[in-house]
mmCIF file of C-alpha atoms and ligand atoms in Angstrom:
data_model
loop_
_atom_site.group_PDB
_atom_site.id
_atom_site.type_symbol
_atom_site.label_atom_id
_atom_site.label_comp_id
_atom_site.label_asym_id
_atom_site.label_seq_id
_atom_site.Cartn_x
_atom_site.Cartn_y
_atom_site.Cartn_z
ATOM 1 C CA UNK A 1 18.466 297.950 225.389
ATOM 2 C CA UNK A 2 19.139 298.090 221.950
ATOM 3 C CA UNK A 3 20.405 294.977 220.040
ATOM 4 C CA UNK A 4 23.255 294.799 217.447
ATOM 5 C CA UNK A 5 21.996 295.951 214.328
ATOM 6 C CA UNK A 6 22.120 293.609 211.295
ATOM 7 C CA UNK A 7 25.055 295.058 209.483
ATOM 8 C CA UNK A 8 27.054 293.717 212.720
ATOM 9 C CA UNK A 9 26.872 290.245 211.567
ATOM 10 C CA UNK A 10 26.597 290.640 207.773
ATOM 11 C CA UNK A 11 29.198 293.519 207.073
ATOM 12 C CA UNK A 12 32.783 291.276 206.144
ATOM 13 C CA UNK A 13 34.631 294.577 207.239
ATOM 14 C CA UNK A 14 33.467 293.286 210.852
ATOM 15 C CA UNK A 15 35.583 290.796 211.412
ATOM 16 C CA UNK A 16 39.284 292.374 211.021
ATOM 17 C CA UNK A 17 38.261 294.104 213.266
ATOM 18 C CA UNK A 18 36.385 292.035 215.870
ATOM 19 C CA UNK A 19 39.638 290.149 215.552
ATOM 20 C CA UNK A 20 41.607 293.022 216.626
ATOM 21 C CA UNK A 21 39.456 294.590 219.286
ATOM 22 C CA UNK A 22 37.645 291.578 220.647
ATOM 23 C CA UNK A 23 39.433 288.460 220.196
ATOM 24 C CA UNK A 24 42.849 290.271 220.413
ATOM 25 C CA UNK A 25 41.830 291.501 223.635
ATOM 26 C CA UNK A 26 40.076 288.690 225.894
ATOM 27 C CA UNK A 27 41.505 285.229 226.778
ATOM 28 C CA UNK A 28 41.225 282.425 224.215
ATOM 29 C CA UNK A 29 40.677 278.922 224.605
ATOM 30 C CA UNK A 30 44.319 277.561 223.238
ATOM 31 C CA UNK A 31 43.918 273.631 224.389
ATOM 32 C CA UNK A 32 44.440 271.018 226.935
ATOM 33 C CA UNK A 33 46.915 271.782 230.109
ATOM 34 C CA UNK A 34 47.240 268.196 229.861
ATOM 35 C CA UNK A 35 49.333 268.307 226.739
ATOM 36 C CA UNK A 36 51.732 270.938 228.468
ATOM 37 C CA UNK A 37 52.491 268.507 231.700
ATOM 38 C CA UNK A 38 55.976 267.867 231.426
ATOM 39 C CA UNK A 39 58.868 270.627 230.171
ATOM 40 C CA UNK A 40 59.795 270.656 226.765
ATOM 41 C CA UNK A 41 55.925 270.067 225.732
ATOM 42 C CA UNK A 42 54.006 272.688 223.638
ATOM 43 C CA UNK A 43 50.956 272.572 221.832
ATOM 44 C CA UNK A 44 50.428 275.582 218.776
ATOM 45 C CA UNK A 45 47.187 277.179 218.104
ATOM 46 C CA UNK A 46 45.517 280.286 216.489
ATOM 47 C CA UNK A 47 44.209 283.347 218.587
ATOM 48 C CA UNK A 48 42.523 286.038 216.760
ATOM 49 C CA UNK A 49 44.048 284.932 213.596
ATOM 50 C CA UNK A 50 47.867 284.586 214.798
ATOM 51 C CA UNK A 51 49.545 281.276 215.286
ATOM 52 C CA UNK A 52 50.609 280.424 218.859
ATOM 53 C CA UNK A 53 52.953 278.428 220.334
ATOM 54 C CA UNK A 54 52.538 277.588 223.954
ATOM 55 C CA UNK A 55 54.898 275.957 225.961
ATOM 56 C CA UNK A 56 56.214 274.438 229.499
ATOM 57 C CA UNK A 57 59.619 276.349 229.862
ATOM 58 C CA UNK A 58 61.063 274.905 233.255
ATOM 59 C CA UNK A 59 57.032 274.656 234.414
ATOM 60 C CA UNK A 60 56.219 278.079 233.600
ATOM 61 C CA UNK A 61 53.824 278.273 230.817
ATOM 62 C CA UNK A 62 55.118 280.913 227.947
ATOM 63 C CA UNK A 63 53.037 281.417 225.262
ATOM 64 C CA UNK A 64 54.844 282.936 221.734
ATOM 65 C CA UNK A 65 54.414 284.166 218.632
ATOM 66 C CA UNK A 66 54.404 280.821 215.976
ATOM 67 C CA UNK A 67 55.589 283.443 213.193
ATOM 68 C CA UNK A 68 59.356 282.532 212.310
ATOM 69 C CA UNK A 69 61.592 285.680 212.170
ATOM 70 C CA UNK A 70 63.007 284.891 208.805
ATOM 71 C CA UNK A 71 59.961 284.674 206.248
ATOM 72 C CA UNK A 72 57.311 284.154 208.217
ATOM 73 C CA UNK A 73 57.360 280.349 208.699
ATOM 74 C CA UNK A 74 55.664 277.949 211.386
ATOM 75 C CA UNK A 75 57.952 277.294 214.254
ATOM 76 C CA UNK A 76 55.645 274.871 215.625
ATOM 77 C CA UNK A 77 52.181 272.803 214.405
ATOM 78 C CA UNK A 78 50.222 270.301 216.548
ATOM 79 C CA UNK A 79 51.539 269.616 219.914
ATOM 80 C CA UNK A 80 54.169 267.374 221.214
ATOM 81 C CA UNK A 81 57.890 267.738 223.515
ATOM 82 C CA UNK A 82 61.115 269.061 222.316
ATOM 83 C CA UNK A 83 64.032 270.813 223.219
ATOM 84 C CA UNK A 84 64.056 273.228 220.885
ATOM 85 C CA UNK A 85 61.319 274.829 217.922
ATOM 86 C CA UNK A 86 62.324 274.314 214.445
ATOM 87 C CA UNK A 87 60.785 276.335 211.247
ATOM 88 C CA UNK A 88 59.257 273.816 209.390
ATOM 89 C CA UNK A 89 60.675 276.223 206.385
ATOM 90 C CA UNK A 90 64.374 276.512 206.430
ATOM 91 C CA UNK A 91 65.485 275.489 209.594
ATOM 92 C CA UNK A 92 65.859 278.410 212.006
ATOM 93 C CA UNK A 93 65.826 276.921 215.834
ATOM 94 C CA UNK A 94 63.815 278.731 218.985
ATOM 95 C CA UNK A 95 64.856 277.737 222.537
ATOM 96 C CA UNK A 96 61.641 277.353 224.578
ATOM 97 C CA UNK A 97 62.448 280.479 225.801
ATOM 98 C CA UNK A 98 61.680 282.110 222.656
ATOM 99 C CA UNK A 99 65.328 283.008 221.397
ATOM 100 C CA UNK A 100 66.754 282.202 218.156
ATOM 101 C CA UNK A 101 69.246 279.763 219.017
ATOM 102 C CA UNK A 102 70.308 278.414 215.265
ATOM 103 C CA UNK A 103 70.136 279.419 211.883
ATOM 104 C CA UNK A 104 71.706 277.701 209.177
ATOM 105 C CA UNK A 105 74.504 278.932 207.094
ATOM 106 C CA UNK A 106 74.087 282.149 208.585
ATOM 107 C CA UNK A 107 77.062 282.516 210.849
ATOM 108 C CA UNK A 108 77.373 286.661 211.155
ATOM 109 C CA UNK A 109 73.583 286.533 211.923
ATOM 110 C CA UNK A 110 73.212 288.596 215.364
ATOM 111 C CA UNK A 111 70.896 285.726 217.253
ATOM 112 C CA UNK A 112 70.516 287.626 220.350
ATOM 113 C CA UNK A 113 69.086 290.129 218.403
ATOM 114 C CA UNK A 114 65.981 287.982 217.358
ATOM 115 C CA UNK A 115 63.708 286.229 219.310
ATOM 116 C CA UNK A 116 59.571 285.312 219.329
ATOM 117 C CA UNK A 117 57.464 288.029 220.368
ATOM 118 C CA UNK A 118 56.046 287.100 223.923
ATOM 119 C CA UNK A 119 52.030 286.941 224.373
ATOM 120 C CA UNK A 120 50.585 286.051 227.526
ATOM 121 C CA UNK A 121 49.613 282.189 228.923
ATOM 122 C CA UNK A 122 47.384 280.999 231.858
ATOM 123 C CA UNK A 123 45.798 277.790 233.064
ATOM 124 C CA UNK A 124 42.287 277.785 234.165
ATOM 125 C CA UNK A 125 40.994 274.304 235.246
ATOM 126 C CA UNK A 126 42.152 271.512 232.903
ATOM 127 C CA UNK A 127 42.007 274.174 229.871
ATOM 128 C CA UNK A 128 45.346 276.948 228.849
ATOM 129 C CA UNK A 129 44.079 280.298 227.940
ATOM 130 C CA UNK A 130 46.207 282.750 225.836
ATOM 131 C CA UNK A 131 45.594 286.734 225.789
ATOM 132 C CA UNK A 132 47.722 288.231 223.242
ATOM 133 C CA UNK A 133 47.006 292.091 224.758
ATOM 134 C CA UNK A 134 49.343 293.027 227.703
ATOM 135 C CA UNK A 135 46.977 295.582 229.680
ATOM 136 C CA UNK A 136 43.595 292.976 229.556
ATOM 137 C CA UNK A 137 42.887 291.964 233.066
ATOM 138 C CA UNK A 138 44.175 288.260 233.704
ATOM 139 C CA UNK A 139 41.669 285.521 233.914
ATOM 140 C CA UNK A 140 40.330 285.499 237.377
ATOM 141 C CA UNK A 141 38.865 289.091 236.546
ATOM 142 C CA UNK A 142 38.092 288.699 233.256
ATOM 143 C CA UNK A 143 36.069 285.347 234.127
ATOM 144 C CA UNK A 144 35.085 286.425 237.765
ATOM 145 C CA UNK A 145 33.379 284.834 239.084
ATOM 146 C CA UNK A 146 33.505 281.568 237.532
ATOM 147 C CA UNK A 147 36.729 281.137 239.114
ATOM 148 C CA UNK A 148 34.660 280.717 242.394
ATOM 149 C CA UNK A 149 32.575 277.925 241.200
ATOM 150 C CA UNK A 150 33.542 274.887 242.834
ATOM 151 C CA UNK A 151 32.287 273.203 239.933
ATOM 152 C CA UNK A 152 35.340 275.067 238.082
ATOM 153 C CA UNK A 153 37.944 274.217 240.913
ATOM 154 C CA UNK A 154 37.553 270.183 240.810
ATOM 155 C CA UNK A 155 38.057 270.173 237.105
ATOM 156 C CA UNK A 156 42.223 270.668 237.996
ATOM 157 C CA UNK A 157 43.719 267.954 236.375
ATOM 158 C CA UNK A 158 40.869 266.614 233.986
ATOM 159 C CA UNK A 159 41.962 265.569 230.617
ATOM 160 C CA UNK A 160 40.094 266.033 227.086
ATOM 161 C CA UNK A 161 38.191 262.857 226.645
ATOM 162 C CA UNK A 162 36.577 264.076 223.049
ATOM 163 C CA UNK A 163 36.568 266.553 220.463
ATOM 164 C CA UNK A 164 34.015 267.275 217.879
ATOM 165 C CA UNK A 165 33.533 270.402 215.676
ATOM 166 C CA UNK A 166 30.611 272.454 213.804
ATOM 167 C CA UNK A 167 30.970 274.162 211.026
ATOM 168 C CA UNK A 168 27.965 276.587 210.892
ATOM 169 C CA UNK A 169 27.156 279.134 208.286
ATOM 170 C CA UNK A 170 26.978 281.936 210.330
ATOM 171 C CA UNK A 171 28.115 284.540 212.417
ATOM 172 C CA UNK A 172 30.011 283.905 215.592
ATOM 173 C CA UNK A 173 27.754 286.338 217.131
ATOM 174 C CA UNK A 174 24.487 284.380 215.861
ATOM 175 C CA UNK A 175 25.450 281.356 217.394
ATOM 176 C CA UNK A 176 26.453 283.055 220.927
ATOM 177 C CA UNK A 177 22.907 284.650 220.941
ATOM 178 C CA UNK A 178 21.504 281.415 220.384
ATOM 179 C CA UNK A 179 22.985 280.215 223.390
ATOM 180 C CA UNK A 180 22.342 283.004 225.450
ATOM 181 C CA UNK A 181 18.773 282.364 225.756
ATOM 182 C CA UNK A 182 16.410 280.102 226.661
ATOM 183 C CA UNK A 183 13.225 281.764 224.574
ATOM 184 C CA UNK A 184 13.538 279.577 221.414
ATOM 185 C CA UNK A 185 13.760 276.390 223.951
ATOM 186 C CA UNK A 186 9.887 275.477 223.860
ATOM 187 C CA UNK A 187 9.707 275.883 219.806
ATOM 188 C CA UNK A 188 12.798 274.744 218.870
ATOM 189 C CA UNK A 189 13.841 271.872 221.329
ATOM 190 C CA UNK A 190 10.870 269.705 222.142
ATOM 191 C CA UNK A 191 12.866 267.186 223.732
ATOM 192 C CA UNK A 192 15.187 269.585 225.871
ATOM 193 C CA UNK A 193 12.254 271.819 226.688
ATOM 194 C CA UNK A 194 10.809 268.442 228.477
ATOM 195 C CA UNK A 195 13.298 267.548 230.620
ATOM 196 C CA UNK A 196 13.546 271.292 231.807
ATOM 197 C CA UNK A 197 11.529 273.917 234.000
ATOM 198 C CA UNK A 198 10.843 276.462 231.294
ATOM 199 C CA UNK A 199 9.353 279.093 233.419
ATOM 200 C CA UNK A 200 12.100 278.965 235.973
ATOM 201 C CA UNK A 201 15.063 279.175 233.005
ATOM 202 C CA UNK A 202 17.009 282.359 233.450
ATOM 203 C CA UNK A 203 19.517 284.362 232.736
ATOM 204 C CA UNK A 204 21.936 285.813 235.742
ATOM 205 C CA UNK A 205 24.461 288.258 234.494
ATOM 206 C CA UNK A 206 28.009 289.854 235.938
ATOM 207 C CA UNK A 207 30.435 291.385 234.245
ATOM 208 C CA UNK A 208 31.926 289.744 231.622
ATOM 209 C CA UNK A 209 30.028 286.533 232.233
ATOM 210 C CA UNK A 210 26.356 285.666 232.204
ATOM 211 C CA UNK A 211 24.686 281.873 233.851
ATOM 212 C CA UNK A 212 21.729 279.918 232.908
ATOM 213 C CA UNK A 213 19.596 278.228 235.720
ATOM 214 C CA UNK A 214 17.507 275.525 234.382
ATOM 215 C CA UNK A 215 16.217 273.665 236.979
ATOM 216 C CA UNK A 216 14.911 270.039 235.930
ATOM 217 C CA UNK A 217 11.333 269.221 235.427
ATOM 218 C CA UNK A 218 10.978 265.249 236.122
ATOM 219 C CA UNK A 219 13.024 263.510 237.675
ATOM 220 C CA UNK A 220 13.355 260.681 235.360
ATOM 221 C CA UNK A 221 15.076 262.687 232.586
ATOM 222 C CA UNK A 222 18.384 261.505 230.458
ATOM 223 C CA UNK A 223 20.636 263.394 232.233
ATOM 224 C CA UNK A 224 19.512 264.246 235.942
ATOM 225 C CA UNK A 225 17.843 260.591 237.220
ATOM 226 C CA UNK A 226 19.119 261.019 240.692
ATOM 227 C CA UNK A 227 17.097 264.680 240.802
ATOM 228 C CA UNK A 228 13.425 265.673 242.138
ATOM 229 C CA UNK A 229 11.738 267.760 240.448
ATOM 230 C CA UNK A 230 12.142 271.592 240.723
ATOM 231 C CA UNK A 231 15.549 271.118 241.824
ATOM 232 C CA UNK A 232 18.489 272.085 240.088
ATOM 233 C CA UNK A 233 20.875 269.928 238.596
ATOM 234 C CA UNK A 234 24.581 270.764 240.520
ATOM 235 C CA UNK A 235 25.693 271.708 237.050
ATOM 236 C CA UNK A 236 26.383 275.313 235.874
ATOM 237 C CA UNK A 237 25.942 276.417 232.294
ATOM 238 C CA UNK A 238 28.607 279.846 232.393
ATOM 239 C CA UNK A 239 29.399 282.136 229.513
ATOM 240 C CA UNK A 240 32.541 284.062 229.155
ATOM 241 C CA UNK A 241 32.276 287.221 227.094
ATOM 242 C CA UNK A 242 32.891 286.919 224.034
ATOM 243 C CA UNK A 243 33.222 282.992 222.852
ATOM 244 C CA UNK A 244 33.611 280.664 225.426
ATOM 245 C CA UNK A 245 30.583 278.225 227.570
ATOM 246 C CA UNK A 246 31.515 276.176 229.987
ATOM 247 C CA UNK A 247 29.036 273.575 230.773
ATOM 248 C CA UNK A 248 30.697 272.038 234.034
ATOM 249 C CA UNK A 249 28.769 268.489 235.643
ATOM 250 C CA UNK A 250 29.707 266.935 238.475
ATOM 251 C CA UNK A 251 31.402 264.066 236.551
ATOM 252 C CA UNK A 252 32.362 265.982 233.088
ATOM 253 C CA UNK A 253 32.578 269.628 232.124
ATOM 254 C CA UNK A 254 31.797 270.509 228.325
ATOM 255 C CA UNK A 255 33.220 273.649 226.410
ATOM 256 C CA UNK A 256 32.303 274.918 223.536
ATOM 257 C CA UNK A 257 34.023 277.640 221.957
ATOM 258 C CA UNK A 258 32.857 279.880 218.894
ATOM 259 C CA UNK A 259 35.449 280.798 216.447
ATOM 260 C CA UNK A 260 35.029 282.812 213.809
ATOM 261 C CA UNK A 261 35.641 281.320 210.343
ATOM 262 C CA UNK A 262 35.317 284.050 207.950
ATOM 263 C CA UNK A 263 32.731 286.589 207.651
ATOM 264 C CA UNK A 264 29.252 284.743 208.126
ATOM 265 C CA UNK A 265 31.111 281.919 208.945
ATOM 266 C CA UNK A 266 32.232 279.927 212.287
ATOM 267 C CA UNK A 267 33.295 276.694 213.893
ATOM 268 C CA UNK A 268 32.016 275.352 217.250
ATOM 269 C CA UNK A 269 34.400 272.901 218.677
ATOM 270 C CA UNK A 270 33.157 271.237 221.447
ATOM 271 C CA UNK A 271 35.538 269.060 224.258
ATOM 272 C CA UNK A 272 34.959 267.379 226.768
ATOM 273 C CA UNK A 273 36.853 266.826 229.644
ATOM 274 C CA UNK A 274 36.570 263.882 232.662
ATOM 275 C CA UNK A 275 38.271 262.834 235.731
ATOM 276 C CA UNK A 276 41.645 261.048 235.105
ATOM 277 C CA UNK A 277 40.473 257.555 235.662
ATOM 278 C CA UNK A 278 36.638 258.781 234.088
ATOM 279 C CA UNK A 279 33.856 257.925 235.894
ATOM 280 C CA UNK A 280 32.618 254.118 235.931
ATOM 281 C CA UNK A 281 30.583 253.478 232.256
ATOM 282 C CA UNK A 282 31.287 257.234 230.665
ATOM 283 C CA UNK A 283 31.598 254.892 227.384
ATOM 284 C CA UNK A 284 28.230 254.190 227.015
ATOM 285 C CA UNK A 285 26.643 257.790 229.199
ATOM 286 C CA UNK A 286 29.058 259.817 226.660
ATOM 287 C CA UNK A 287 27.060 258.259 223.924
ATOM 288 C CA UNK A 288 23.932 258.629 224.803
ATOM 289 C CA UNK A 289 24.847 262.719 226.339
ATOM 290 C CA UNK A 290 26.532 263.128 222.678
ATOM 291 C CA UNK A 291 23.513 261.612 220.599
ATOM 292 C CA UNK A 292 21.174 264.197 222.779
ATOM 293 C CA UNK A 293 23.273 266.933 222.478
ATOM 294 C CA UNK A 294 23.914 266.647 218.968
ATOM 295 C CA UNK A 295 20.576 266.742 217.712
ATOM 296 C CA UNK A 296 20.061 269.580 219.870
ATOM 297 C CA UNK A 297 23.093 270.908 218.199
ATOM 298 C CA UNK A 298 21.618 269.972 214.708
ATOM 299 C CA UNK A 299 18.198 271.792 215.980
ATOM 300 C CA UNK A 300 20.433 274.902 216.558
ATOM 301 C CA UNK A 301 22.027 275.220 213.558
ATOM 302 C CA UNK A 302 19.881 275.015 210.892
ATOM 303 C CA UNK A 303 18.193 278.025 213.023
ATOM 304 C CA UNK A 304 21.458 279.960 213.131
ATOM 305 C CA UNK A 305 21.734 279.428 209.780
ATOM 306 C CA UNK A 306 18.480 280.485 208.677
ATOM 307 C CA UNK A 307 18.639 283.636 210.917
ATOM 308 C CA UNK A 308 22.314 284.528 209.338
ATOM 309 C CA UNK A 309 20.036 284.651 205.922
ATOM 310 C CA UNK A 310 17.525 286.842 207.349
ATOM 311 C CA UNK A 311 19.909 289.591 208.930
ATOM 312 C CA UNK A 312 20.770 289.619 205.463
ATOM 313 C CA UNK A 313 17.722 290.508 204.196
ATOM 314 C CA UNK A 314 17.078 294.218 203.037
ATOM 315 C CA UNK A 315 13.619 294.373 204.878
ATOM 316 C CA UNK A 316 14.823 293.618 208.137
ATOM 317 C CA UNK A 317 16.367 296.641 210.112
ATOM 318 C CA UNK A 318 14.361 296.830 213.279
ATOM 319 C CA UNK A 319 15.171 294.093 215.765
ATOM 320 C CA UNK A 320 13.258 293.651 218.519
ATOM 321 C CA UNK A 321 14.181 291.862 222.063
ATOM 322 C CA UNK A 322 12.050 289.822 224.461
ATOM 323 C CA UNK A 323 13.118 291.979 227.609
ATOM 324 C CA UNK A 324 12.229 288.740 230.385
ATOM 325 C CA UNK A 325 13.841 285.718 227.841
ATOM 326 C CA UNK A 326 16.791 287.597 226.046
ATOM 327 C CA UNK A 327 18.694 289.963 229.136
ATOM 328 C CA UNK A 328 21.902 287.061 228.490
ATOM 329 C CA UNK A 329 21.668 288.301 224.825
ATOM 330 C CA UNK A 330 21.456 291.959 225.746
ATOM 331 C CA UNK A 331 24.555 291.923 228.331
ATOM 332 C CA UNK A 332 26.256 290.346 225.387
ATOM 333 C CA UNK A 333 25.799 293.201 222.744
ATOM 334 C CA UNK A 334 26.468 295.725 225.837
ATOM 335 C CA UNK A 335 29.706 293.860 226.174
ATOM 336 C CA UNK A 336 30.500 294.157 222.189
ATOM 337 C CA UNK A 337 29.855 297.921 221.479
ATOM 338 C CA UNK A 338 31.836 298.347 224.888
ATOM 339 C CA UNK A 339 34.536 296.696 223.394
ATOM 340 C CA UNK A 340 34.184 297.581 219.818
ATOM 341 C CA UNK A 341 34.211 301.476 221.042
ATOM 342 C CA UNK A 342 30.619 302.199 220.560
ATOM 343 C CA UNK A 343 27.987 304.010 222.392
ATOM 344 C CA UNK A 344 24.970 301.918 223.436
ATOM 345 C CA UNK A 345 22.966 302.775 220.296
ATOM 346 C CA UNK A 346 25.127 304.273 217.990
ATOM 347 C CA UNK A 347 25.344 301.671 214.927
ATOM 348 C CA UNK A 348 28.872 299.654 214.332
ATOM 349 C CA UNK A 349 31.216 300.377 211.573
HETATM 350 S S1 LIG B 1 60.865 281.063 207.494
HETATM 351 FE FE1 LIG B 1 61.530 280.026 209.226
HETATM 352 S S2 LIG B 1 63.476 279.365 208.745
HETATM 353 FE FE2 LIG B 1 62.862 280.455 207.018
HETATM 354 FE FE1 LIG B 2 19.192 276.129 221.180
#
C-alpha cells in the first residue's frame, strides 16, 4: 500500500477541494444534542466551510443553510431558542422550517418563493451530525459498526462537560495519521507507552472506520486501577473516516475532531461528554485525565508540526510505511484517494 504522497498535505489547491469531496460528503461533528432538547432551540456551525444552522422543528431535527437569501448574511450564530431566525444584517426572518417569513419594507417580495436550502441532520449518541450531500449513506452505515458498540449506545443523553481546542500547524491529514497508529508510542510517549501493552496495540479496520486495542500493562496505571494486567480496558478508541475519534469510557466518552484551518493548518477540538448527574469526583479525575492527556497532546504536536515541515521538504518524495504498526494509517489514505477519485497509486491533484 502506497501512502499519500507529500504534495497531498503541502499543495494549498488541496483543500477546496478536500472540502468539496471529503468533508462535503461524510457526516460532520455539528455539536451537542443537548443544546437542541426542546423546540425552538438551534445551535449554528460550519461544515466543510458553509455555515449551518441546526434546529428542533416540532422534535425533528432540520439542519439549513446559515446563508441569508438577501446578501448573504448570518441567520443564526451560537446556539440558543427562538421562534423564528433573524439576519443579523438587515432583518430578514426564517421560520424554523426554513421559509422566509419577514422581510422588511419589502412588501411585493414573493416569500414563498425563498426559503434556506435544506442539508441533512442526525443524532448519534449525545453528539448531532450534519451531511450536507443528499446521496451519502446516513450514519449507521457510514459509521458501522460503531453504532453497535454498547459503549456508543449508553452515551444517549450525555451532555458536554468540557471543551478545549488545538491549534496545530499542520495538515488535518498529519494529525489523523498520528492518531492512527501506535508506532511512534514507545519514542514519543514515555509515559503512555508505560501504562500500555505495546506489543499487543493494534489496529482493526472496517469500512469507513478503523479501532485501536491497547490492552493495559499494570494494573496500577492513572486511568485503569480497577484492571489486571493484559486485560483490556472496556473502553474503545474508534475512528470515523475522515475526522472524527471517539474515545468512549465507561464513565465519559472523549471526541476529538480535526478540522481543517487553512492549508497546513488545523484545529483539534476536543469535548467531553458525562452522564447527566457525572460520575461521583469527575472534578478532580477530569483534572488529572486532562493534565495526562494534554501533555500527550503537547508530545503530539510539536511532532505533527515538525513532520508538516518535512513533507515540505524538496528531498523527501519516497515515503515509506511500517506494514505491522501503520495498516490504521494505510486504510485511511485508501479511504482518501477513494474519495478524492484516485486510483490506489496514482498521485493527487
Ligand atoms: S443579508 Fe440577511 S437580511 Fe440582508
Ligand atoms: Fe501520539
Amino acid at each position: 500500500m502506497k501512502l499519500l504522497e507529500p504534495g497531498a498535505y503541502t499543495d494549498p489547491a488541496m483543500l477546496p477541494k478536500e472540502l468539496a469531496r471529503i468533508f462535503g460528503r461524510s457526516w460532520q461533528f455539528a455539536g451537542a444534542l443537548e443544546d437542541l432538547a426542546a423546540p425552538g432551540c438551534f445551535l449554528s456551525c460550519e461544515v466543510a466551510g458553509e455555515p449551518v444552522v441546526v434546529v428542533n422543528e416540532e422534535r425533528r431535527l432540520r439542519a439549513f443553510s446559515a446563508v441569508c437569501r438577501h446578501r448573504a448574511g448570518r441567520v443564526a450564530g451560537g446556539k440558543g431558542c427562538a421562534r423564528a431566525l433573524r439576519c443579523a444584517y438587515h432583518g430578514w426572518t426564517y421560520g424554523l422550517d426554513g421559509r422566509l417569513l419577514g422581510a422588511p419594507e419589502m412588501p411585493d417580495l414573493d416569500r414563498s418563493q425563498v426559503c434556506l436550502p435544506e442539508f441533512r441532520a442526525e443524532a448519534f449518541g449525545p453528539f448531532v451530525f450534519v451531511c450536507l450531500d443528499a446521496d451519502v449513506p446516513g450514519i449507521a452505515d457510514s459509521f458501522d459498526p460503531v453504532g453497535a458498540d454498547p459503549l456508543v449506545a449508553r452515551t444517549t443523553g450525555w451532555r458536554c462537560f468540557r471543551r478545549h481546542d488545538y491549534l496545530l500547524a499542520c495538515d488535518w491529514k498529519v494529525y489523523v495519521d498520528n492518531y492512527l497508529e501506535g508506532y511512534h508510542i514507545p519514542v514519543a510517549h514515555p509515559e503512555l507507552n508505560r501504562q500500555i501493552d505495546y506489543g499487543a496495540y493494534r489496529v482493526e479496520t472496517f469500512r469507513r472506520v478503523s479501532r485501536q486495542h491497547a490492552p493495559v500493562k499494570a494494573a496500577d496505571t492513572l486511568y485503569h486501577r480497577d484492571l489486571g494486567a493484559g486485560q483490556e480496558p472496556e473502553a474503545r478508541y474508534w475512528w470515523m473516516f475522515p475526522n472524527l475519534m471517539l474515545n468512549l469510557y465507561p464513565d465519559h466518552v472523549q471526541l476529538n475532531a480535526v478540522l481543517p484551518e487553512g492549508p497546513g493548518r488545523c484545529r483539534v477540538r476536543f469535548e467531553w461528554f458525562v452522564p447527566e448527574p457525572p460520575p461521583a469526583d469527575w472534578e478532580a479525575r477530569f483534572a488529572a485525565n486532562f493534565a495526562f492527556s494534554d501533555a500527550v497532546q503537547a508530545e503530539d504536536i510539536e511532532l505533527c508540526e515538525a513532520v508538516q515541515k518535512g513533507l515540505g521538504s524538496r528531498t523527501y518524495t519516497d515515503p515509506r510505511i511500517c506494514e505491522a504498526r501503520e495498516n490504521g494509517v494505510a486504510h485511511f489514505h485508501g479511504l482518501w484517494r477513494e474519495a478524492m477519485g484516485r486510483g490506489p497509486s496514482e498521485p493527487a491533484g
